[in-house]
mmCIF file of C-alpha atoms in Angstrom:
data_model
loop_
_atom_site.group_PDB
_atom_site.id
_atom_site.type_symbol
_atom_site.label_atom_id
_atom_site.label_comp_id
_atom_site.label_asym_id
_atom_site.label_seq_id
_atom_site.Cartn_x
_atom_site.Cartn_y
_atom_site.Cartn_z
ATOM 1 C CA UNK H 1 25.739 103.328 101.537
ATOM 2 C CA UNK H 2 26.093 99.416 101.669
ATOM 3 C CA UNK H 3 22.646 97.860 100.922
ATOM 4 C CA UNK H 4 20.628 96.859 104.349
ATOM 5 C CA UNK H 5 20.249 93.168 102.933
ATOM 6 C CA UNK H 6 24.301 92.941 102.997
ATOM 7 C CA UNK H 7 24.200 93.671 107.119
ATOM 8 C CA UNK H 8 24.908 90.239 109.185
ATOM 9 C CA UNK H 9 21.495 88.620 110.699
ATOM 10 C CA UNK H 10 20.864 90.042 114.008
ATOM 11 C CA UNK H 11 21.399 87.527 116.691
ATOM 12 C CA UNK H 12 22.311 86.998 120.445
ATOM 13 C CA UNK H 13 26.169 87.540 120.929
ATOM 14 C CA UNK H 14 27.462 86.841 124.279
ATOM 15 C CA UNK H 15 26.473 87.146 127.041
ATOM 16 C CA UNK H 16 23.209 86.108 124.894
ATOM 17 C CA UNK H 17 19.761 88.722 125.579
ATOM 18 C CA UNK H 18 16.742 88.028 124.052
ATOM 19 C CA UNK H 19 14.029 90.942 122.492
ATOM 20 C CA UNK H 20 10.081 90.650 122.600
ATOM 21 C CA UNK H 21 7.248 92.703 120.044
ATOM 22 C CA UNK H 22 4.571 93.340 122.563
ATOM 23 C CA UNK H 23 1.413 93.370 120.125
ATOM 24 C CA UNK H 24 -1.325 95.985 122.180
ATOM 25 C CA UNK H 25 -4.775 95.978 121.008
ATOM 26 C CA UNK H 26 -5.850 99.306 120.212
ATOM 27 C CA UNK H 27 -9.091 98.584 122.147
ATOM 28 C CA UNK H 28 -7.623 97.715 124.941
ATOM 29 C CA UNK H 29 -5.064 100.391 125.756
ATOM 30 C CA UNK H 30 -6.389 101.503 128.802
ATOM 31 C CA UNK H 31 -6.614 98.172 129.985
ATOM 32 C CA UNK H 32 -3.518 97.178 129.396
ATOM 33 C CA UNK H 33 -0.995 95.956 131.755
ATOM 34 C CA UNK H 34 3.009 95.535 131.479
ATOM 35 C CA UNK H 35 3.065 92.834 134.258
ATOM 36 C CA UNK H 36 1.397 90.326 131.464
ATOM 37 C CA UNK H 37 3.852 90.255 129.437
ATOM 38 C CA UNK H 38 7.447 91.458 131.495
ATOM 39 C CA UNK H 39 6.712 91.314 135.121
ATOM 40 C CA UNK H 40 8.678 93.416 137.355
ATOM 41 C CA UNK H 41 11.861 94.713 135.629
ATOM 42 C CA UNK H 42 14.743 94.063 138.714
ATOM 43 C CA UNK H 43 16.461 97.196 137.068
ATOM 44 C CA UNK H 44 15.225 98.767 133.805
ATOM 45 C CA UNK H 45 15.793 101.518 130.459
ATOM 46 C CA UNK H 46 12.532 102.937 129.342
ATOM 47 C CA UNK H 47 12.274 104.651 126.618
ATOM 48 C CA UNK H 48 9.228 106.558 126.134
ATOM 49 C CA UNK H 49 7.461 107.924 122.679
ATOM 50 C CA UNK H 50 4.986 110.595 122.154
ATOM 51 C CA UNK H 51 2.525 107.841 121.645
ATOM 52 C CA UNK H 52 3.820 105.709 124.729
ATOM 53 C CA UNK H 53 0.816 103.792 126.719
ATOM 54 C CA UNK H 54 1.939 103.479 130.544
ATOM 55 C CA UNK H 55 4.072 101.394 130.428
ATOM 56 C CA UNK H 56 6.974 103.030 132.902
ATOM 57 C CA UNK H 57 4.044 104.301 134.994
ATOM 58 C CA UNK H 58 3.751 100.468 135.815
ATOM 59 C CA UNK H 59 6.251 98.895 135.842
ATOM 60 C CA UNK H 60 8.750 101.812 138.131
ATOM 61 C CA UNK H 61 8.724 102.429 140.903
ATOM 62 C CA UNK H 62 9.725 106.057 143.223
ATOM 63 C CA UNK H 63 13.082 104.931 143.100
ATOM 64 C CA UNK H 64 15.093 106.855 140.710
ATOM 65 C CA UNK H 65 18.505 105.284 141.353
ATOM 66 C CA UNK H 66 20.189 105.890 138.193
ATOM 67 C CA UNK H 67 21.982 102.567 139.286
ATOM 68 C CA UNK H 68 18.630 100.546 138.399
ATOM 69 C CA UNK H 69 16.908 102.933 136.674
ATOM 70 C CA UNK H 70 17.242 105.311 133.231
ATOM 71 C CA UNK H 71 14.390 107.593 131.360
ATOM 72 C CA UNK H 72 15.655 108.269 127.649
ATOM 73 C CA UNK H 73 12.278 110.982 126.988
ATOM 74 C CA UNK H 74 10.957 111.091 122.666
ATOM 75 C CA UNK H 75 9.958 114.394 122.221
ATOM 76 C CA UNK H 76 7.246 116.426 123.706
ATOM 77 C CA UNK H 77 9.416 115.932 126.920
ATOM 78 C CA UNK H 78 7.845 112.589 126.887
ATOM 79 C CA UNK H 79 3.970 113.387 127.639
ATOM 80 C CA UNK H 80 0.567 111.818 125.629
ATOM 81 C CA UNK H 81 -1.657 114.917 125.681
ATOM 82 C CA UNK H 82 -3.824 117.042 123.298
ATOM 83 C CA UNK H 83 -1.241 119.558 123.450
ATOM 84 C CA UNK H 84 1.490 117.350 122.079
ATOM 85 C CA UNK H 85 -0.282 116.385 118.648
ATOM 86 C CA UNK H 86 -1.194 118.001 115.272
ATOM 87 C CA UNK H 87 -5.054 118.712 114.201
ATOM 88 C CA UNK H 88 -4.890 115.497 113.260
ATOM 89 C CA UNK H 89 -4.223 113.719 116.450
ATOM 90 C CA UNK H 90 -0.778 111.976 115.244
ATOM 91 C CA UNK H 91 1.625 112.378 118.244
ATOM 92 C CA UNK H 92 4.862 112.437 116.111
ATOM 93 C CA UNK H 93 3.506 115.387 113.513
ATOM 94 C CA UNK H 94 2.779 115.217 110.188
ATOM 95 C CA UNK H 95 4.458 117.296 106.882
ATOM 96 C CA UNK H 96 7.904 116.472 104.969
ATOM 97 C CA UNK H 97 9.725 113.572 106.882
ATOM 98 C CA UNK H 98 11.789 114.424 109.140
ATOM 99 C CA UNK H 99 14.141 111.383 108.841
ATOM 100 C CA UNK H 100 17.294 111.433 105.908
ATOM 101 C CA UNK H 101 18.102 107.843 104.362
ATOM 102 C CA UNK H 102 19.221 105.319 106.432
ATOM 103 C CA UNK H 103 17.791 107.840 109.201
ATOM 104 C CA UNK H 104 21.295 106.749 111.379
ATOM 105 C CA UNK H 105 23.475 109.496 110.793
ATOM 106 C CA UNK H 106 25.727 111.697 113.277
ATOM 107 C CA UNK H 107 22.992 113.265 116.169
ATOM 108 C CA UNK H 108 22.950 114.489 119.684
ATOM 109 C CA UNK H 109 22.042 111.871 122.402
ATOM 110 C CA UNK H 110 20.179 114.452 124.325
ATOM 111 C CA UNK H 111 20.776 115.981 127.937
ATOM 112 C CA UNK H 112 25.107 116.120 128.599
ATOM 113 C CA UNK H 113 25.778 114.974 131.891
ATOM 114 C CA UNK H 114 25.150 118.281 134.496
ATOM 115 C CA UNK H 115 22.689 119.556 132.609
ATOM 116 C CA UNK H 116 20.254 116.307 134.666
ATOM 117 C CA UNK H 117 20.445 113.393 136.664
ATOM 118 C CA UNK H 118 22.120 110.548 135.271
ATOM 119 C CA UNK H 119 19.397 108.358 135.294
ATOM 120 C CA UNK H 120 17.436 110.953 132.314
ATOM 121 C CA UNK H 121 18.061 111.513 128.677
ATOM 122 C CA UNK H 122 15.695 113.506 126.031
ATOM 123 C CA UNK H 123 15.374 113.420 123.241
ATOM 124 C CA UNK H 124 13.438 116.805 121.461
ATOM 125 C CA UNK H 125 12.650 115.542 118.130
ATOM 126 C CA UNK H 126 10.850 111.856 117.954
ATOM 127 C CA UNK H 127 13.014 110.609 114.097
ATOM 128 C CA UNK H 128 16.274 111.565 115.864
ATOM 129 C CA UNK H 129 16.420 108.334 115.446
ATOM 130 C CA UNK H 130 21.031 108.228 116.262
ATOM 131 C CA UNK H 131 20.440 110.064 118.909
ATOM 132 C CA UNK H 132 17.221 108.044 120.673
ATOM 133 C CA UNK H 133 19.129 104.535 120.216
ATOM 134 C CA UNK H 134 22.332 106.498 121.678
ATOM 135 C CA UNK H 135 20.692 107.756 124.466
ATOM 136 C CA UNK H 136 19.170 103.662 124.736
ATOM 137 C CA UNK H 137 22.702 102.300 124.266
ATOM 138 C CA UNK H 138 24.112 104.926 126.870
ATOM 139 C CA UNK H 139 21.811 103.872 129.675
ATOM 140 C CA UNK H 140 21.503 100.047 129.067
ATOM 141 C CA UNK H 141 25.581 99.703 129.068
ATOM 142 C CA UNK H 142 25.609 102.398 132.489
ATOM 143 C CA UNK H 143 22.714 99.704 133.987
ATOM 144 C CA UNK H 144 25.056 96.789 133.436
ATOM 145 C CA UNK H 145 27.839 98.116 134.477
ATOM 146 C CA UNK H 146 26.797 99.172 137.717
ATOM 147 C CA UNK H 147 25.192 95.482 137.589
ATOM 148 C CA UNK H 148 28.623 94.330 137.085
ATOM 149 C CA UNK H 149 30.351 96.151 139.603
ATOM 150 C CA UNK H 150 28.260 94.900 142.381
ATOM 151 C CA UNK H 151 28.163 91.560 140.885
ATOM 152 C CA UNK H 152 24.631 90.605 142.147
ATOM 153 C CA UNK H 153 23.010 88.329 139.343
ATOM 154 C CA UNK H 154 20.098 91.466 138.506
ATOM 155 C CA UNK H 155 18.166 91.377 135.562
ATOM 156 C CA UNK H 156 18.299 94.376 133.078
ATOM 157 C CA UNK H 157 14.656 94.700 131.330
ATOM 158 C CA UNK H 158 15.208 97.975 128.242
ATOM 159 C CA UNK H 159 11.079 99.215 127.249
ATOM 160 C CA UNK H 160 10.498 100.913 124.409
ATOM 161 C CA UNK H 161 7.358 102.335 124.553
ATOM 162 C CA UNK H 162 5.602 102.099 122.386
ATOM 163 C CA UNK H 163 7.159 102.209 118.126
ATOM 164 C CA UNK H 164 3.589 102.297 116.891
ATOM 165 C CA UNK H 165 4.153 106.429 115.444
ATOM 166 C CA UNK H 166 7.770 104.429 113.632
ATOM 167 C CA UNK H 167 5.767 101.680 112.597
ATOM 168 C CA UNK H 168 3.532 104.170 110.959
ATOM 169 C CA UNK H 169 5.179 106.985 109.822
ATOM 170 C CA UNK H 170 9.623 105.605 108.520
ATOM 171 C CA UNK H 171 9.865 104.348 105.272
ATOM 172 C CA UNK H 172 10.746 100.240 106.210
ATOM 173 C CA UNK H 173 15.311 99.868 105.604
ATOM 174 C CA UNK H 174 14.833 103.109 108.073
ATOM 175 C CA UNK H 175 12.810 101.142 110.391
ATOM 176 C CA UNK H 176 14.943 98.536 109.784
ATOM 177 C CA UNK H 177 18.090 99.779 110.300
ATOM 178 C CA UNK H 178 16.835 102.007 113.986
ATOM 179 C CA UNK H 179 15.082 98.329 115.163
ATOM 180 C CA UNK H 180 18.687 96.132 113.711
ATOM 181 C CA UNK H 181 20.515 98.661 116.197
ATOM 182 C CA UNK H 182 18.283 99.047 119.187
ATOM 183 C CA UNK H 183 18.070 95.414 119.664
ATOM 184 C CA UNK H 184 21.408 94.073 118.531
ATOM 185 C CA UNK H 185 22.247 96.220 121.273
ATOM 186 C CA UNK H 186 20.539 95.235 124.062
ATOM 187 C CA UNK H 187 20.670 91.627 123.138
ATOM 188 C CA UNK H 188 24.735 92.103 123.369
ATOM 189 C CA UNK H 189 24.242 93.679 126.927
ATOM 190 C CA UNK H 190 22.428 90.318 127.877
ATOM 191 C CA UNK H 191 19.542 92.170 128.963
ATOM 192 C CA UNK H 192 15.682 91.881 127.897
ATOM 193 C CA UNK H 193 13.903 93.570 125.275
ATOM 194 C CA UNK H 194 9.990 94.629 124.863
ATOM 195 C CA UNK H 195 9.278 97.218 122.039
ATOM 196 C CA UNK H 196 5.517 97.926 122.270
ATOM 197 C CA UNK H 197 2.858 98.952 119.642
ATOM 198 C CA UNK H 198 -0.996 99.527 119.854
ATOM 199 C CA UNK H 199 -1.763 97.535 116.385
ATOM 200 C CA UNK H 200 -3.630 94.841 114.898
ATOM 201 C CA UNK H 201 -0.849 91.524 115.102
ATOM 202 C CA UNK H 202 -2.191 90.626 111.228
ATOM 203 C CA UNK H 203 -0.948 94.311 109.432
ATOM 204 C CA UNK H 204 1.587 93.352 107.041
ATOM 205 C CA UNK H 205 3.968 96.626 109.325
ATOM 206 C CA UNK H 206 3.476 94.299 112.206
ATOM 207 C CA UNK H 207 4.462 90.872 110.788
ATOM 208 C CA UNK H 208 7.363 92.620 108.441
ATOM 209 C CA UNK H 209 8.761 94.252 111.091
ATOM 210 C CA UNK H 210 8.488 90.992 113.710
ATOM 211 C CA UNK H 211 11.135 89.233 111.555
ATOM 212 C CA UNK H 212 13.520 91.188 113.824
ATOM 213 C CA UNK H 213 12.269 90.196 117.558
ATOM 214 C CA UNK H 214 12.956 86.727 119.295
ATOM 215 C CA UNK H 215 9.461 86.440 120.298
ATOM 216 C CA UNK H 216 5.496 87.997 120.023
ATOM 217 C CA UNK H 217 3.171 88.631 122.583
ATOM 218 C CA UNK H 218 -0.066 88.505 121.481
ATOM 219 C CA UNK H 219 -3.441 89.267 123.166
ATOM 220 C CA UNK H 220 -5.116 85.966 124.020
ATOM 221 C CA UNK H 221 -9.038 86.456 122.813
ATOM 222 C CA UNK H 222 -10.565 86.499 126.138
ATOM 223 C CA UNK H 223 -8.879 87.783 129.206
ATOM 224 C CA UNK H 224 -5.737 89.902 129.623
ATOM 225 C CA UNK H 225 -2.565 87.302 128.751
ATOM 226 C CA UNK H 226 -0.959 87.151 126.435
ATOM 227 C CA UNK H 227 -0.065 84.643 123.985
ATOM 228 C CA UNK H 228 4.004 83.972 122.475
ATOM 229 C CA UNK H 229 5.205 82.309 119.888
ATOM 230 C CA UNK H 230 8.067 82.915 117.320
ATOM 231 C CA UNK H 231 8.034 85.398 114.966
ATOM 232 C CA UNK H 232 7.489 84.883 111.740
ATOM 233 C CA UNK H 233 11.145 85.269 109.145
ATOM 234 C CA UNK H 234 9.591 88.122 106.289
ATOM 235 C CA UNK H 235 12.388 89.874 106.503
ATOM 236 C CA UNK H 236 12.248 90.362 102.385
ATOM 237 C CA UNK H 237 8.843 91.886 101.906
ATOM 238 C CA UNK H 238 7.781 95.437 100.183
ATOM 239 C CA UNK H 239 8.011 97.352 102.915
ATOM 240 C CA UNK H 240 11.996 97.119 103.033
ATOM 241 C CA UNK H 241 12.666 96.820 98.916
#
């Protein structure tokens, strides 16, 4: 297997989208308003994990138009509840790490087309990273194709709510490869991506992961506003080594 460091640098490709990392203060999840970062999308894919913080519920309207909406429901039916956690309160579960090696081998990618609405895919295992990445790609591509057909200039957003459990439990190379695949594909479609993490922005895990993103959104010391800064270029921290 090729070393992850030998992979080409992630960067925008035509038509050139961007992907931002949104760092949410752990004490402010109940009051977090994603419109302060992303605004209301014209078309969007939402990938929700067991530790979601309600981005889809805040941004998506009631209309589930398959040409403007996609939902990748990752683990536990995408519902954050006591039933979705283990005894330690970890919504991703504990025990042996289910992620092998690179974490990007072959896998299913959710429901077949005739098993649910076109806008929905369910990935039962949160750490089935190939399925998550392919489902996000499938829905984002579907929305991009619909936008091309209509030629109405609509923008497309991709929201990953949230990657907190991945930062906590994945080894560095696996996390890097997963985020690399997702961010590169979203950029290549000209979409705008947002990945959310509930953590202190000064933690090593956040500082390491941010190198894969185009911008980092951090909460201001006062109020609900977010400051935007460029990510630090720290691709070779020990977490990835």
